[in-house]
Short mmCIF file of C-alpha atoms in Angstrom, two decimals:
data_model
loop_
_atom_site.label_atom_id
_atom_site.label_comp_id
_atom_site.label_asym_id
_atom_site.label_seq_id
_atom_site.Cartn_x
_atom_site.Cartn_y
_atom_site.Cartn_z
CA UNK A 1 0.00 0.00 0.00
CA UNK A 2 2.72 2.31 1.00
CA UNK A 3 4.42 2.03 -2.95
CA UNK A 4 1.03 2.47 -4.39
CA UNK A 5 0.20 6.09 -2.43
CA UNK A 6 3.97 6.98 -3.38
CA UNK A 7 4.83 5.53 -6.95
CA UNK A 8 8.12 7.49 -6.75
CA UNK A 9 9.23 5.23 -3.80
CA UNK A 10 8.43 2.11 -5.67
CA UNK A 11 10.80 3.55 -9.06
CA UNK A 12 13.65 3.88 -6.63
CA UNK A 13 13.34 0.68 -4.72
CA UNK A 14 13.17 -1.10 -8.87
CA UNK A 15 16.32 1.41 -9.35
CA UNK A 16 18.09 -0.12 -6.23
CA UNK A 17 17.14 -3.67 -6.39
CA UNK A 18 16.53 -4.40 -10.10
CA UNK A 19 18.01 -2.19 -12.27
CA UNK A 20 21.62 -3.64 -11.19
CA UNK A 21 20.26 -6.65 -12.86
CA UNK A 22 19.28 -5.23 -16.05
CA UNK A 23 22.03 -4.14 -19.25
CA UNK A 24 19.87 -1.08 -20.17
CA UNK A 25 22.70 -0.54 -22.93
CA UNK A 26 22.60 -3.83 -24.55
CA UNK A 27 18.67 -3.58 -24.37
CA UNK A 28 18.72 -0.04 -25.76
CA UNK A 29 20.84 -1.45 -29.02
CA UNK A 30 19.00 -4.14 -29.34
CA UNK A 31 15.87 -2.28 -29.50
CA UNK A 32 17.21 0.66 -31.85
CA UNK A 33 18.74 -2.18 -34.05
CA UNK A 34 20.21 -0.25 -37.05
CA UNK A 35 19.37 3.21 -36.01
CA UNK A 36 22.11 2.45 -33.07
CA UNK A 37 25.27 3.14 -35.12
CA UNK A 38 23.76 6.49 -36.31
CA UNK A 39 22.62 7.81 -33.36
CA UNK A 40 24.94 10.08 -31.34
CA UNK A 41 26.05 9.13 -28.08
CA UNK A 42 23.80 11.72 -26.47
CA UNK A 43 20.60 10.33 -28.41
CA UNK A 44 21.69 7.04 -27.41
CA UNK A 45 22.03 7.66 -23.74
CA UNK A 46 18.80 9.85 -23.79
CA UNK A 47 17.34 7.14 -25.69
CA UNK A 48 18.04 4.77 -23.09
CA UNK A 49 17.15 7.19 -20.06
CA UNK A 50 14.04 7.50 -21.89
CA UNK A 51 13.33 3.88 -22.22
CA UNK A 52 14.20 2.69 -18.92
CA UNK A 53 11.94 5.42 -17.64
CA UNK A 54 8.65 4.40 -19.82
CA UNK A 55 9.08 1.07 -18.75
CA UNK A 56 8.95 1.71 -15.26
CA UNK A 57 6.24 3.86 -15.44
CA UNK A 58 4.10 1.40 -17.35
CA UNK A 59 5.08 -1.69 -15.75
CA UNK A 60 6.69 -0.91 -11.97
CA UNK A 61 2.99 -1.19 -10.34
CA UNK A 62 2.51 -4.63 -11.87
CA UNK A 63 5.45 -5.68 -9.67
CA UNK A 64 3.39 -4.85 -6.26
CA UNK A 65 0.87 -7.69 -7.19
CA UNK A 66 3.65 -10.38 -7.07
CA UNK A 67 3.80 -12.89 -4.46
CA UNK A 68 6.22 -15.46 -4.22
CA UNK A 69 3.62 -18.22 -5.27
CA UNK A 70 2.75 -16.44 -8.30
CA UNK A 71 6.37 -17.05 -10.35
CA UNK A 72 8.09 -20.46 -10.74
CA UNK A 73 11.80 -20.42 -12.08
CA UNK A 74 12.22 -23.73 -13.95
CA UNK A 75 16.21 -25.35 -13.85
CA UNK A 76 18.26 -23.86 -16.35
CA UNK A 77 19.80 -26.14 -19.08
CA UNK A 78 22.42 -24.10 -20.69
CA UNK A 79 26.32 -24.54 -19.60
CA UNK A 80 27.14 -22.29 -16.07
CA UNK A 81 30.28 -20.85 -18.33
CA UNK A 82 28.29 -19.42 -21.39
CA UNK A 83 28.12 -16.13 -22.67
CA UNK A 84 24.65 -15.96 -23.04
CA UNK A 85 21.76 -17.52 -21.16
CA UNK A 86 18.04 -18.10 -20.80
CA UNK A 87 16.01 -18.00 -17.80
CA UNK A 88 12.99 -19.88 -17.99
CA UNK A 89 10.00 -18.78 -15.97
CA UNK A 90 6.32 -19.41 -15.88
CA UNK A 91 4.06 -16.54 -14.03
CA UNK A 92 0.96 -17.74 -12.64
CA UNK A 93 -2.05 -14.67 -13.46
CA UNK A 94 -4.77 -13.87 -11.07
CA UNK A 95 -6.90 -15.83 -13.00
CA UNK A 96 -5.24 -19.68 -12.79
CA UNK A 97 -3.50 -19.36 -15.98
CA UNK A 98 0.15 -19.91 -16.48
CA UNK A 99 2.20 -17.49 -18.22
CA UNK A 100 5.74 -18.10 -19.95
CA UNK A 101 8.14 -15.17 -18.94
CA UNK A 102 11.84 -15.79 -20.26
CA UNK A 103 14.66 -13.62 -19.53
CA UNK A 104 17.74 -13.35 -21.96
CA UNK A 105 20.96 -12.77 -20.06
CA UNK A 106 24.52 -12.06 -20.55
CA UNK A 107 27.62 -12.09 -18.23
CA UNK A 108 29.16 -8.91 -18.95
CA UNK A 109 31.91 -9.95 -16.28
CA UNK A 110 30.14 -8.19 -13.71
CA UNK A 111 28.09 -10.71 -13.51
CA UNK A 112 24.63 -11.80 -15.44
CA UNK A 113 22.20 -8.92 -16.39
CA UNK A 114 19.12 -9.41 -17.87
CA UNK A 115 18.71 -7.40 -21.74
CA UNK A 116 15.60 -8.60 -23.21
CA UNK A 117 12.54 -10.55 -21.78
CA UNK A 118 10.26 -12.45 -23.64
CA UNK A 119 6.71 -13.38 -22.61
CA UNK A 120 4.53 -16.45 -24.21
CA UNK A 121 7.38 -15.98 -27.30
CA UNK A 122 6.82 -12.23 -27.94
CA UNK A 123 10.44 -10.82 -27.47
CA UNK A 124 9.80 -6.82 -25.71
CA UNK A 125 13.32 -5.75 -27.78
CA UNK A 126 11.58 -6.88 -31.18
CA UNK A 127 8.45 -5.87 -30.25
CA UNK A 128 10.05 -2.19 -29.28
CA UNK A 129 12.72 -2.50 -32.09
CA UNK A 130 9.93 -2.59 -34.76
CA UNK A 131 7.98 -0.02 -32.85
CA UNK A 132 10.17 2.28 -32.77
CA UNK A 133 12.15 1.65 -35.56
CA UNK A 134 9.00 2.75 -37.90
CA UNK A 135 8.89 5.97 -35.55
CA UNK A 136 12.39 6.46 -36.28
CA UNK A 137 12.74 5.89 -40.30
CA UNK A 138 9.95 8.73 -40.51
CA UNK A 139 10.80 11.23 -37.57
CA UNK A 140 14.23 10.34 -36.26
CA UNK A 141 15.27 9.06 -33.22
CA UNK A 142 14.62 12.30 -31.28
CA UNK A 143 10.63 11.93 -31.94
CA UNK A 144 10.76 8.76 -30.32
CA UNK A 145 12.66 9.95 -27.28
CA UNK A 146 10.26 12.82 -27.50
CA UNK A 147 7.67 10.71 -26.67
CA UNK A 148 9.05 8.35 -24.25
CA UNK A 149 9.95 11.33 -22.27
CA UNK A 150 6.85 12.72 -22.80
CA UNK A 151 5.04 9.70 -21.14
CA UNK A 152 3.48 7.90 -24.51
CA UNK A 153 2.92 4.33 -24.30
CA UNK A 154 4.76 2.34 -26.45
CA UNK A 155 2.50 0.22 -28.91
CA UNK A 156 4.64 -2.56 -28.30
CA UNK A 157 3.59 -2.18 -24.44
CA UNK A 158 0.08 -1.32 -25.33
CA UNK A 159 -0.01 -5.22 -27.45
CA UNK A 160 1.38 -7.18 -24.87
CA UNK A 161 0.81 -8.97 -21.36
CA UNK A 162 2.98 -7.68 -18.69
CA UNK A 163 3.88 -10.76 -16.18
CA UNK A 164 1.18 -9.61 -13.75
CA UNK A 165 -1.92 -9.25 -16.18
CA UNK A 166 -1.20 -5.10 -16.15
CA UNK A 167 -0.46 -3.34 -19.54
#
């Protein structure tokens, strides 16, 4: 109750506790795709202010309906030394049904961070990559961080299931 009456409290607890977890970077060039090696490194890093930001806002109160019951981590089957992993989950929605939420990772040497999650096979950094990429092609990447920062929804959150049922 306390993070719903003060949402800002709940963005920093995500910033402490999750965002550590997260390659915002990798996820940002994964989701600008192309339009990456073109982009300054100001638009990139406002570009993946921006990002980080809109997710959070649309998706940091589906966190407070999480109990631990609700999210089952299945055992991984890739090698403990690779580059690249997958962490299989399935999320369990208020009503019954069982959700598959996988999280791509990469150990960056400071150990694994999460840069793209994909839920019942939709993949957020495609979904966002061709999202935004159409955005970008006809107004450059500053309209998109235009609206990010101006608090637009995403169509690619808008057309999928966040773990917790919330879009």
């Amino acid at each position: 109750a306390e993070y719903r009456r003060d949402p800002s409290r709940l963005h920093a607890l995500i910033d402490r506790v999750l965002l550590p977890h997260f390659d915002t970077q990798l996820a940002a060039r994964a989701v600008l795709g192309r339009h990456w090696n073109t982009a300054t490194p100001e638009q990139r890093q406002h570009f993946i202010t921006a990002f980080y930001n809109s997710l959070i806002r649309n998706y940091g109160d589906a966190l407070l309906d999480f109990t631990a019951n609700q999210m089952q981590v299945l055992p991984y089957r890739g090698k403990p030394d690779a580059k690249y992993a997958v962490v299989n989950t399935r999320v369990r929605k208020s009503d019954g049904s069982l959700v598959s939420v996988n999280y791509n990772l990469e150990n960056t040497g400071q150990g694994w961070k999460v840069w793209d999650v994909v839920i019942e096979g939709i993949s957020y950094d495609k979904s966002f990559q061709q999202d935004f990429g159409e955005q970008i092609d006809r107004q450059g990447i500053d309209g998109v961080i235009k609206r990010l920062e101006q608090g637009a929804t995403p169509a690619a959150i808008q057309h999928t299931t966040a773990p917790a049922g919330h879009h």
